[in-house]
């Protein structure tokens, strides 16, 4: 056990699984440090800084730099997975799914079902989500609700280094296509992470704080925003159940409903949009299945329905912050 | 032609005759309203799939198109399961989940008939990469139509296959129309085969009414892939005897185009003429094949129509390999 960053935790999960299983291969833009140039290979871990050292250990047969050609290489990864390899493919920013949407949602997601269960697609697509770097709306979205729409995909949204390592390990061992969403503001977050490999089961929410007055469900980086809010609320005498679903497919509906049954109040903090997002989805779940337990209307804390701006002041208005969570919780408690 | 034995040629004729009879019958049954969904018929293009598949082994993968019936038969899928899939029956190749446009049979190396049309080239890159990585000796053949070649994913796949020298053969069946729009209108650069040059791979154009021309081009490309020399592209010029889909009024092509193709560019008639003229096979044994095939097709359709749909309680099966 040692203090490790989210970035190191992800690297360790990939290394561990590549050592464990020769069928695991890595593909993506710059994952081998930029192939074919006049400089050094593997001196750079790609824009995410995550894959450094892998080319040296596993060689170019298993660590493949790709051209900027997402439809081509994600399609190829699906074909390789259908053939029995276990590709871990890097779709650098989740926004870029726009150029390979067909591969992800019509090929990977439907391959098993549409062909009557003849095949499995053990594919992991790693991708960065999240706003906060002033890099505008084609590099900052959180599209996990889009992926969650599609039956056939599994969707993981780790909020910490420990979860990142355990969930990525599970993703690579899983026999279905998994979208692994890494929040770009979490790469430098540190916590104790075991050196050995471990797998966190998919579909198990993590209860980060036990309260009783209100249930706050938060995803990815919003877990930390909600956690800061919960600490302040505790000083006001408001005790929070803080629940991180960790995976949006499968979604641990039971833990959410159980918590709401106890608290009667629900606030969802989600960096995806207000329309057709995870907050809407979870709100609908509780409205349908937990209505009788509610003592106040459900409140969603999400960004507004707008593309993400680059200007820091506008972006700060976009991303949910502690104050918005505090307002929401105080509102449902006072209702 | 010398590269195939008499037995192999008789088998090739049987394959093509089966494909033809299957589609001629499908044309009638679909018009009668008994077939769910919509269907795209392969009649007229038989020499393409037959000539290509005659070069494939059990280790190879053929990526199918949405015009899927003929290639599925040529690749050796069980024709009863093919018909049942088109009828969306529970005993179909894909247990009624895919239908006409998504015939897929993993155990026979038939993959992923695709409605998005061009993706087979990218998926084929992955199959080829896996074959090389795992040392199976297999190759991948991605079958697409002329309508697919302007999709980015096709260019992306050709590029990946070339930079990684993958054992991939891309076969473009050019039937002259992407749905209703003419290939001559839609495709820049002086033709499909020429695009291969830009990706540093051999590109040839062959006459799809000539089984022997297709066979030889596919043999050369497959051999190149097996020797680790990288990908190739083959453009097969074909004419479809029916519309893009059944029910297509075909207002975009002249009334006699398909009729003329049936008279002048029928790969089955051409094959028969050649093998009989050269004394390789005799007309009588080909007639016997035709009789056999007619009987088979009767049985296939009778069984498919009588087969049950998949059970209602199976709706949610096969979404995930590992349960949620």
XYZ file of C-alpha atoms in Angstrom:
659
model
C 0.000 0.000 0.000
C 1.294 3.444 -0.897
C -0.036 6.858 -1.785
C -0.708 6.880 -5.503
C -2.294 9.215 -7.967
C -5.363 8.374 -10.035
C -2.966 8.369 -13.009
C -0.632 5.813 -11.363
C -3.568 3.709 -10.265
C -4.797 3.463 -13.857
C -1.302 2.641 -15.098
C -0.974 -0.113 -12.479
C -4.279 -1.662 -13.460
C -3.234 -1.821 -17.123
C 0.251 -3.148 -16.323
C -1.163 -5.720 -13.924
C -3.646 -7.058 -16.429
C -1.123 -7.037 -19.297
C 1.244 -9.120 -17.152
C -1.543 -11.417 -16.110
C -3.040 -12.057 -19.554
C -1.145 -12.044 -22.875
C -4.396 -11.365 -24.726
C -4.592 -7.851 -23.271
C -3.336 -5.308 -25.816
C -3.308 -1.528 -25.747
C -4.248 0.710 -28.674
C -4.678 4.448 -29.077
C -3.237 7.760 -30.090
C 0.234 8.281 -28.575
C -0.113 5.417 -26.085
C 3.388 4.268 -27.046
C 4.706 7.792 -26.629
C 4.348 8.755 -30.286
C 5.574 6.171 -32.805
C 7.829 6.893 -35.746
C 9.211 10.303 -34.814
C 12.820 11.431 -34.484
C 12.648 11.478 -30.684
C 12.298 8.798 -28.034
C 9.569 6.195 -27.953
C 7.770 5.695 -24.658
C 9.199 8.816 -23.046
C 5.712 10.256 -22.811
C 2.592 8.520 -21.608
C 0.270 10.196 -24.066
C -1.861 13.220 -23.248
C -3.273 11.442 -20.222
C 0.238 10.624 -19.037
C -1.012 7.200 -18.143
C 0.667 4.707 -20.447
C 4.335 5.555 -19.985
C 6.561 2.516 -19.696
C 4.167 0.078 -21.297
C 5.847 -0.026 -24.701
C 9.192 -0.809 -23.078
C 7.748 -3.662 -21.070
C 5.305 -5.176 -23.549
C 6.686 -4.204 -26.964
C 5.070 -2.856 -30.113
C 3.076 -6.038 -30.729
C 0.934 -5.277 -27.670
C 1.201 -1.497 -27.347
C 0.065 0.033 -30.611
C 0.179 3.707 -31.421
C -2.646 4.537 -33.782
C -3.219 7.369 -36.220
C -5.906 9.927 -35.329
C -8.489 7.608 -36.754
C -10.977 6.727 -34.046
C -13.531 4.958 -36.225
C -10.733 2.850 -37.707
C -8.950 1.852 -34.538
C -11.997 1.435 -32.325
C -13.573 -0.685 -35.060
C -10.329 -2.662 -35.196
C -10.362 -3.081 -31.420
C -13.900 -4.500 -31.639
C -12.791 -6.935 -34.330
C -9.785 -7.924 -32.226
C -12.046 -8.429 -29.182
C -14.433 -10.568 -31.232
C -11.369 -12.645 -32.149
C -10.448 -13.281 -28.519
C -8.010 -10.497 -27.658
C -8.843 -8.120 -24.804
C -8.030 -4.677 -26.181
C -7.772 -1.628 -23.958
C -8.314 1.220 -26.357
C -7.834 4.887 -25.664
C -10.517 7.255 -26.931
C -8.584 10.203 -25.552
C -11.448 12.659 -24.937
C -14.980 11.286 -24.729
C -16.117 14.171 -26.922
C -14.345 12.459 -29.832
C -16.908 9.690 -29.753
C -18.646 11.887 -32.309
C -16.339 10.518 -34.990
C -16.685 6.866 -33.983
C -20.183 6.697 -32.556
C -21.204 3.942 -34.949
C -18.360 1.746 -33.749
C -19.217 2.224 -30.086
C -23.004 2.111 -30.140
C -23.882 0.063 -33.228
C -20.950 -2.330 -33.409
C -19.551 -2.904 -29.901
C -22.832 -2.523 -28.024
C -24.901 -4.732 -30.335
C -22.426 -7.369 -31.437
C -23.479 -9.946 -28.895
C -27.230 -9.368 -28.904
C -27.784 -8.856 -32.617
C -25.917 -12.041 -33.436
C -27.837 -14.083 -30.901
C -25.157 -14.502 -28.252
C -22.556 -16.147 -30.505
C -19.765 -13.816 -29.390
C -18.422 -11.727 -26.577
C -16.623 -8.405 -26.917
C -14.102 -8.056 -24.056
C -13.202 -4.475 -24.883
C -12.304 -1.583 -22.603
C -12.527 1.960 -23.969
C -10.747 4.435 -21.714
C -11.776 8.036 -22.175
C -11.480 11.392 -20.430
C -14.504 13.308 -19.218
C -15.087 16.564 -17.381
C -14.850 20.320 -17.506
C -12.505 22.648 -15.659
C -9.478 23.237 -17.888
C -10.832 26.042 -20.104
C -10.617 23.817 -23.138
C -14.151 24.440 -24.368
C -16.944 22.201 -25.452
C -15.181 19.630 -27.629
C -12.833 18.532 -24.841
C -14.864 18.928 -21.644
C -18.137 17.045 -21.765
C -19.264 14.215 -19.495
C -21.024 11.838 -21.827
C -21.526 8.804 -19.592
C -25.330 9.152 -19.837
C -25.007 8.863 -23.608
C -23.091 5.604 -23.253
C -25.481 4.426 -20.555
C -28.373 4.767 -22.984
C -27.117 1.776 -24.931
C -27.871 -1.732 -23.719
C -24.786 -3.809 -24.359
C -22.287 -1.307 -22.947
C -21.092 -1.062 -19.358
C -20.103 2.369 -18.084
C -17.691 3.128 -15.237
C -17.091 6.524 -13.611
C -14.393 6.130 -10.929
C -14.072 9.058 -8.550
C -10.850 8.064 -6.761
C -7.491 6.318 -7.334
C -8.588 3.249 -5.362
C -11.773 2.877 -7.376
C -9.959 3.641 -10.629
C -7.543 0.742 -10.189
C -10.138 -1.744 -9.013
C -12.742 -0.791 -11.582
C -10.303 -0.733 -14.502
C -9.084 -4.172 -13.469
C -12.676 -5.387 -13.531
C -13.264 -3.692 -16.875
C -10.330 -5.463 -18.507
C -11.386 -8.814 -17.058
C -15.006 -8.267 -18.086
C -16.263 -10.029 -21.195
C -18.383 -7.114 -22.402
C -17.561 -3.694 -23.867
C -16.840 -1.252 -21.057
C -16.537 2.523 -21.286
C -14.142 3.660 -18.563
C -14.581 7.390 -17.903
C -11.583 9.124 -16.310
C -12.185 12.625 -14.996
C -9.341 14.822 -16.179
C -9.253 16.877 -12.969
C -8.701 13.770 -10.867
C -5.403 12.543 -12.373
C -3.316 14.106 -9.597
C -5.597 13.106 -6.741
C -3.760 10.762 -4.327
C -4.815 8.137 -1.829
C -3.638 4.779 -0.524
C -3.816 2.199 -3.273
C -2.717 -1.431 -2.830
C 0.244 -2.527 -4.963
C -1.331 -5.845 -5.848
C -4.219 -6.191 -8.284
C -7.812 -6.197 -7.045
C -11.155 -6.029 -8.784
C -14.118 -3.964 -7.644
C -17.397 -5.583 -8.700
C -19.447 -3.562 -11.179
C -22.804 -2.273 -9.977
C -21.890 -1.713 -6.343
C -22.288 1.840 -5.125
C -19.936 3.118 -2.505
C -21.469 4.748 0.590
C -18.918 7.419 1.413
C -20.753 9.030 4.278
C -23.682 7.900 6.360
C -26.229 10.453 7.478
C -29.932 10.052 7.649
C -31.335 13.466 6.797
C -30.743 13.477 3.037
C -29.403 11.226 0.304
C -26.871 12.826 -2.024
C -25.973 10.760 -5.083
C -22.897 12.110 -6.864
C -20.804 10.851 -9.760
C -17.134 11.104 -10.723
C -15.560 14.425 -9.649
C -18.899 15.620 -8.277
C -18.390 13.113 -5.455
C -15.719 15.447 -4.085
C -17.869 18.548 -4.498
C -20.697 16.779 -2.706
C -18.319 15.536 -0.015
C -17.110 19.085 0.711
C -20.726 20.205 0.905
C -21.605 17.343 3.247
C -18.834 18.377 5.669
C -20.239 21.907 5.834
C -23.804 20.625 6.206
C -22.751 18.391 9.099
C -21.688 21.499 10.996
C -25.220 22.803 10.461
C -26.609 19.555 11.848
C -27.644 18.103 8.490
C -26.362 14.553 8.086
C -25.857 13.216 4.567
C -25.887 9.762 3.020
C -23.318 10.313 0.262
C -23.553 7.643 -2.382
C -21.213 7.190 -5.351
C -22.735 4.693 -7.812
C -19.256 4.230 -9.405
C -20.829 2.551 -12.419
C -23.821 3.877 -14.349
C -24.334 0.549 -16.155
C -24.874 -1.559 -14.179
C -26.480 0.959 -11.814
C -26.862 0.019 -8.160
C -30.514 1.036 -7.962
C -31.001 -0.901 -4.761
C -28.530 1.169 -2.745
C -30.077 4.408 -4.008
C -33.619 3.321 -3.183
C -32.583 1.993 0.207
C -30.943 5.244 1.165
C -33.914 7.308 -0.007
C -36.208 5.019 1.939
C -34.296 6.027 5.073
C -33.849 9.743 4.371
C -36.918 10.652 2.290
C -34.883 13.288 0.484
C -32.744 13.095 -2.662
C -30.256 15.462 -4.267
C -28.309 14.272 -7.311
C -25.057 16.000 -8.224
C -24.027 15.262 -11.777
C -21.637 16.941 -14.203
C -23.561 15.637 -17.214
C -26.314 17.832 -18.601
C -29.743 18.502 -17.134
C -31.609 16.838 -20.013
C -31.492 13.059 -20.438
C -28.564 12.896 -18.015
C -27.731 10.600 -15.125
C -29.410 12.972 -12.666
C -32.610 12.752 -14.718
C -32.262 9.001 -14.888
C -31.772 8.554 -11.146
C -34.554 11.050 -10.400
C -36.893 9.048 -12.629
C -35.876 5.825 -10.886
C -36.713 7.223 -7.454
C -39.903 8.924 -8.671
C -41.102 5.599 -10.078
C -39.932 3.210 -7.416
C -39.414 5.282 -4.294
C -42.168 7.905 -4.535
C -43.824 6.802 -1.343
C -40.623 7.393 0.610
C -40.102 10.972 -0.558
C -40.744 13.802 1.879
C -39.533 16.506 -0.514
C -39.202 16.976 -4.277
C -36.041 15.518 -5.818
C -33.468 18.182 -6.712
C -30.956 17.810 -9.527
C -27.715 19.766 -9.363
C -26.343 19.757 -12.897
C -24.807 22.179 -15.373
C -27.237 24.255 -17.422
C -28.280 23.085 -20.888
C -25.505 24.811 -22.811
C -22.261 23.851 -24.596
C -19.233 24.239 -22.308
C -17.486 27.617 -22.605
C -13.701 28.129 -22.437
C -13.720 31.381 -20.417
C -12.869 30.459 -16.808
C -15.609 32.619 -15.314
C -18.270 31.123 -17.589
C -16.970 27.592 -17.105
C -17.115 28.087 -13.319
C -20.780 28.991 -13.711
C -21.264 25.838 -15.741
C -19.804 23.226 -13.389
C -21.824 22.490 -10.232
C -20.008 23.755 -7.137
C -20.277 23.375 -3.370
C -22.638 26.322 -2.982
C -25.148 24.870 -5.420
C -25.087 21.574 -3.538
C -25.530 23.385 -0.204
C -28.516 25.310 -1.594
C -30.101 22.162 -2.951
C -29.710 20.192 0.265
C -30.947 23.037 2.461
C -33.958 23.368 0.157
C -34.976 19.704 0.408
C -34.362 19.596 4.142
C -36.452 22.732 4.723
C -39.270 21.561 2.455
C -8.913 -21.902 -63.949
C -6.386 -24.656 -63.764
C -5.989 -23.903 -60.078
C -9.319 -25.524 -59.208
C -10.175 -29.169 -59.597
C -13.236 -30.492 -61.356
C -14.804 -31.249 -57.976
C -14.113 -27.761 -56.719
C -15.637 -26.234 -59.830
C -18.724 -28.368 -59.511
C -18.989 -27.190 -55.897
C -18.579 -23.577 -57.022
C -21.428 -24.031 -59.475
C -23.593 -25.565 -56.775
C -22.840 -22.645 -54.436
C -23.732 -20.050 -57.057
C -26.845 -21.917 -58.181
C -27.961 -22.191 -54.570
C -27.477 -18.473 -53.974
C -29.425 -17.661 -57.137
C -32.309 -20.000 -56.450
C -32.482 -18.831 -52.830
C -32.866 -15.194 -53.910
C -35.264 -15.848 -56.800
C -37.486 -17.639 -54.303
C -37.018 -14.889 -51.689
C -38.191 -12.349 -54.280
C -41.469 -14.258 -54.582
C -41.936 -14.979 -50.875
C -41.221 -11.394 -49.863
C -43.769 -10.080 -52.364
C -46.239 -12.505 -50.802
C -45.797 -10.774 -47.457
C -44.421 -13.721 -45.498
C -41.021 -12.266 -44.667
C -40.647 -9.760 -41.793
C -38.482 -6.647 -42.181
C -36.841 -5.806 -45.462
C -34.448 -7.763 -47.658
C -31.623 -6.899 -50.057
C -31.133 -9.573 -52.694
C -27.766 -10.766 -53.989
C -28.919 -12.256 -57.319
C -26.508 -11.341 -60.117
C -23.511 -10.992 -57.785
C -22.958 -14.683 -57.001
C -19.542 -15.087 -58.616
C -18.139 -12.492 -56.246
C -18.862 -14.278 -52.959
C -18.280 -17.711 -54.501
C -14.922 -16.735 -56.035
C -13.750 -15.074 -52.832
C -14.934 -17.783 -50.428
C -13.332 -20.540 -52.495
C -10.025 -19.073 -51.285
C -10.833 -19.053 -47.573
C -10.000 -21.570 -44.866
C -11.530 -22.307 -41.470
C -9.118 -19.858 -39.843
C -10.255 -16.949 -41.989
C -12.992 -14.433 -41.393
C -15.377 -13.015 -43.998
C -16.987 -9.736 -42.954
C -20.432 -9.741 -44.537
C -22.498 -6.910 -46.013
C -26.173 -6.088 -45.478
C -26.779 -7.798 -48.867
C -26.005 -10.772 -46.746
C -27.804 -13.883 -47.998
C -25.459 -14.851 -50.834
C -22.166 -14.404 -48.969
C -23.561 -16.345 -45.994
C -24.382 -19.283 -48.250
C -21.020 -19.054 -50.016
C -19.168 -19.054 -46.698
C -20.827 -22.296 -45.717
C -23.409 -21.191 -43.165
C -26.258 -23.682 -42.741
C -28.779 -22.550 -45.364
C -31.717 -23.621 -43.207
C -30.448 -21.384 -40.368
C -29.842 -18.587 -42.890
C -33.436 -18.739 -44.111
C -34.780 -18.975 -40.565
C -32.801 -15.898 -39.587
C -34.219 -13.956 -42.512
C -37.660 -15.077 -41.319
C -36.583 -13.919 -37.787
C -37.119 -17.380 -36.339
C -35.691 -18.657 -33.059
C -33.598 -21.299 -34.820
C -32.058 -18.715 -37.137
C -28.301 -18.099 -37.232
C -28.727 -15.222 -34.786
C -31.806 -16.600 -32.978
C -33.992 -14.074 -34.737
C -32.129 -11.064 -33.327
C -30.478 -9.912 -36.552
C -32.705 -10.683 -39.514
C -31.834 -10.449 -43.192
C -29.183 -7.737 -42.986
C -27.181 -9.181 -40.083
C -26.347 -12.764 -40.954
C -23.457 -13.853 -38.760
C -22.061 -17.296 -38.055
C -18.961 -17.264 -35.893
C -18.197 -20.970 -36.167
C -18.068 -20.717 -39.951
C -15.973 -17.543 -40.024
C -18.841 -15.355 -41.204
C -19.019 -12.081 -39.365
C -21.047 -9.052 -38.667
C -23.196 -8.294 -41.690
C -23.479 -4.601 -41.248
C -26.221 -2.050 -41.813
C -23.846 0.888 -41.390
C -22.172 -0.488 -44.506
C -18.438 0.394 -44.178
C -17.578 -0.871 -40.720
C -16.513 -4.305 -41.902
C -13.220 -2.832 -43.051
C -12.379 -1.585 -39.539
C -13.648 -4.736 -37.832
C -11.674 -6.722 -40.392
C -8.508 -4.871 -39.392
C -9.097 -6.126 -35.866
C -9.728 -9.694 -36.983
C -6.538 -9.533 -39.064
C -4.560 -7.997 -36.200
C -5.784 -10.691 -33.823
C -4.955 -13.451 -36.317
C -1.424 -12.129 -36.592
C -1.024 -11.484 -32.844
C -2.256 -14.946 -31.949
C -0.489 -16.631 -34.860
C -3.539 -18.442 -36.219
C -2.437 -18.063 -39.838
C -5.861 -16.668 -40.680
C -6.716 -13.662 -42.811
C -9.727 -11.361 -42.866
C -11.746 -10.462 -45.944
C -13.982 -7.431 -45.648
C -16.789 -7.415 -48.151
C -18.348 -4.004 -48.743
C -20.325 -2.388 -51.550
C -19.581 0.622 -53.731
C -21.969 2.551 -51.522
C -19.642 2.094 -48.550
C -16.405 3.368 -50.047
C -17.106 7.029 -49.377
C -17.538 6.423 -45.673
C -14.614 7.590 -43.598
C -14.376 4.291 -41.771
C -13.415 2.550 -45.017
C -10.533 4.949 -45.654
C -9.526 4.700 -41.999
C -9.504 0.924 -42.185
C -7.508 0.872 -45.424
C -4.955 3.196 -43.852
C -4.625 1.139 -40.664
C -4.354 -2.082 -42.638
C -1.574 -0.572 -44.705
C 0.526 0.994 -41.910
C 0.231 -2.209 -39.857
C 0.622 -4.493 -42.943
C -2.397 -6.492 -41.844
C -3.507 -9.743 -43.498
C -6.674 -8.131 -44.842
C -8.363 -8.246 -48.236
C -10.996 -5.614 -48.942
C -13.453 -6.728 -51.599
C -15.693 -3.981 -52.940
C -18.692 -5.272 -54.822
C -19.508 -2.446 -57.181
C -23.056 -3.016 -58.365
C -23.261 0.481 -59.754
C -25.526 1.969 -57.112
C -25.258 3.030 -53.493
C -28.948 2.501 -52.803
C -30.287 4.567 -55.710
C -27.358 6.881 -56.405
C -24.976 5.890 -59.179
C -21.400 4.999 -58.267
C -20.221 7.081 -61.240
C -21.788 10.139 -59.630
C -20.771 9.441 -56.054
C -17.174 8.270 -56.286
C -14.357 10.673 -57.091
C -10.885 9.776 -58.248
C -11.487 7.645 -61.297
C -12.776 4.497 -59.645
C -12.627 2.398 -56.536
C -9.643 0.194 -57.362
C -7.479 3.279 -57.889
C -7.984 4.279 -54.274
C -5.783 1.349 -53.258
C -2.767 3.110 -54.722
C -3.163 5.966 -52.244
C -2.857 3.441 -49.426
C 0.138 1.724 -50.978
C -1.589 -1.574 -51.648
C -2.470 -3.475 -54.825
C -5.875 -2.629 -56.245
C -7.465 -4.527 -59.092
C -10.774 -4.377 -60.891
C -12.352 -7.624 -61.993
C -15.456 -8.614 -63.919
C -17.916 -10.048 -61.434
C -19.783 -11.942 -64.151
C -16.629 -14.046 -64.543
C -16.172 -16.463 -61.646
C -12.662 -17.321 -62.758
C -11.513 -13.699 -62.769
C -12.822 -13.212 -59.226
C -11.283 -16.463 -58.026
C -7.869 -15.595 -59.393
C -7.841 -12.050 -58.028
C -8.955 -13.302 -54.607
C -6.343 -16.074 -54.694
C -3.561 -13.561 -55.344
C -4.755 -11.173 -52.610
C -5.247 -13.972 -50.066
C -1.814 -15.369 -50.835
C -0.257 -11.948 -50.350
C -2.024 -11.555 -47.003
C -0.980 -15.027 -45.863
C 2.633 -14.305 -46.706
C 2.571 -11.234 -44.450
C 2.875 -8.812 -47.360
C -0.118 -6.776 -46.273
C -3.558 -5.814 -47.519
C -5.061 -5.652 -51.007
C -8.204 -4.254 -52.545
C -10.336 -5.936 -55.189
C -13.168 -4.142 -56.947
C -15.659 -6.625 -58.355
C -17.954 -5.189 -61.012
C -21.365 -6.760 -60.670
C -24.961 -6.031 -61.606
C -27.753 -6.732 -59.175
C -30.750 -8.282 -60.860
C -33.207 -6.832 -58.341
C -33.506 -3.430 -56.663
C -31.515 -2.161 -53.713
C -34.196 -3.690 -51.498
C -37.306 -5.653 -52.337
C -40.035 -3.182 -53.184
C -37.558 -0.731 -54.721
C -39.333 0.767 -57.776
C -35.895 1.289 -59.371
C -36.888 4.526 -61.059
C -33.228 5.535 -60.970
C -32.156 2.958 -63.541
C -33.455 2.318 -67.018
C -36.122 -0.331 -67.359
C -33.959 -2.717 -69.304
C -30.726 -2.465 -67.290
C -31.353 -5.503 -65.114
C -32.882 -7.447 -67.994
C -29.831 -6.753 -70.128
C -27.570 -7.854 -67.278
C -29.519 -11.095 -66.990
C -28.987 -11.687 -70.727
C -25.387 -10.546 -71.019
C -23.724 -10.609 -67.595
C -25.143 -13.641 -65.838
C -22.244 -15.215 -63.930
C -24.011 -18.573 -63.721
C -24.655 -18.745 -67.466
C -21.098 -17.600 -68.165
C -19.675 -20.222 -65.834
C -21.759 -22.972 -67.411
C -20.791 -21.904 -70.922
C -17.076 -21.881 -70.068
C -16.837 -25.193 -68.215
C -18.951 -26.992 -70.818
C -17.063 -25.475 -73.769
C -13.747 -26.433 -72.239
C -14.967 -29.918 -71.476
C -14.371 -29.637 -67.711
C -17.946 -30.346 -66.665
C -20.841 -31.543 -68.743
C -24.231 -29.938 -69.055
C -25.982 -32.976 -67.660
C -24.221 -32.858 -64.326
C -24.885 -29.136 -64.034
C -28.569 -29.806 -64.742
C -28.529 -32.375 -61.948
C -27.141 -29.742 -59.588
C -29.954 -27.386 -60.626
C -32.537 -30.061 -59.834
C -30.931 -30.779 -56.468
C -30.810 -27.103 -55.609
C -34.464 -26.564 -56.551
C -35.426 -29.370 -54.219
C -33.215 -28.000 -51.432
C -34.702 -24.516 -51.750
C -38.234 -25.939 -51.476
C -37.279 -27.691 -48.265
C -35.434 -24.661 -46.874
C -38.375 -22.309 -47.361
C -40.932 -24.791 -46.096
C -38.921 -25.351 -42.932
C -38.214 -21.657 -42.376
C -41.852 -20.624 -42.759
C -42.968 -23.334 -40.356
C -40.344 -22.543 -37.703
C -41.409 -20.673 -34.548
C -40.333 -17.176 -33.568
C -37.943 -16.922 -30.611
C -39.671 -17.366 -27.239
C -41.071 -14.164 -25.709
C -39.206 -14.815 -22.478
C -35.877 -14.540 -24.321
C -36.224 -10.811 -25.083
C -33.566 -9.826 -22.560
C -31.112 -12.653 -23.273
C -27.715 -12.199 -24.939
C -27.234 -8.504 -24.098
C -24.187 -9.174 -21.935
C -21.754 -12.059 -21.678
C -21.187 -11.389 -17.971
C -24.435 -10.706 -16.176
C -25.137 -7.192 -14.932
